[in-house]
XYZ file of C-alpha atoms in Angstrom:
66
model
C -45.450 -109.632 -194.539
C -47.418 -112.379 -192.845
C -46.915 -111.069 -189.306
C -50.049 -108.948 -189.052
C -51.465 -109.126 -192.552
C -50.666 -109.681 -196.193
C -50.105 -107.253 -199.020
C -51.532 -108.344 -202.328
C -50.765 -106.354 -205.462
C -53.613 -104.278 -206.809
C -55.639 -105.949 -209.562
C -53.751 -109.225 -209.130
C -56.622 -111.695 -208.967
C -54.337 -114.718 -209.129
C -52.313 -113.639 -206.083
C -55.509 -112.903 -204.179
C -56.953 -116.293 -205.103
C -53.782 -118.112 -204.036
C -53.607 -116.253 -200.706
C -57.287 -116.855 -199.957
C -56.837 -120.579 -200.610
C -53.811 -120.547 -198.312
C -55.843 -118.855 -195.564
C -58.553 -121.506 -195.853
C -55.931 -124.227 -195.450
C -54.205 -122.509 -192.492
C -56.871 -120.946 -190.249
C -54.558 -120.946 -187.210
C -52.128 -118.671 -189.045
C -54.993 -116.345 -189.941
C -56.062 -116.172 -186.288
C -52.493 -115.417 -185.254
C -52.219 -112.622 -187.850
C -55.537 -111.257 -186.617
C -54.270 -111.072 -183.029
C -51.076 -109.382 -184.142
C -53.076 -106.879 -186.200
C -55.219 -106.013 -183.192
C -52.126 -105.566 -181.012
C -50.531 -103.324 -183.636
C -53.622 -101.102 -183.855
C -53.921 -100.815 -180.086
C -50.243 -99.900 -179.723
C -50.219 -97.356 -182.531
C -53.656 -95.812 -182.149
C -54.453 -95.978 -178.457
C -56.501 -92.907 -177.562
C -54.072 -91.336 -175.121
C -51.214 -91.739 -177.586
C -53.206 -90.132 -180.399
C -54.415 -87.339 -178.103
C -50.832 -86.600 -177.074
C -49.757 -86.434 -180.713
C -52.602 -84.011 -181.495
C -51.753 -81.872 -178.475
C -48.082 -81.768 -179.396
C -48.927 -80.756 -182.946
C -51.327 -78.025 -181.791
C -48.691 -76.648 -179.427
C -46.107 -76.702 -182.198
C -48.438 -74.786 -184.513
C -49.291 -72.234 -181.821
C -45.615 -71.665 -181.049
C -44.828 -71.391 -184.738
C -47.276 -68.483 -185.113
C -45.680 -66.495 -182.267
């Protein structure tokens, strides 16, 4: 929470309003979270990593059918 984003409960308008006000008052923190979010996505979903996961899964399925 707060490192690369914020979870706000569904249908909780008050929590959303409070968090949005907080973001307006602390734009540097929002920029920092944004950078961390980008880094997280790149690390977890980099093409070669995803391709390797797909390949491994395909090979597992092929071997399972033999």
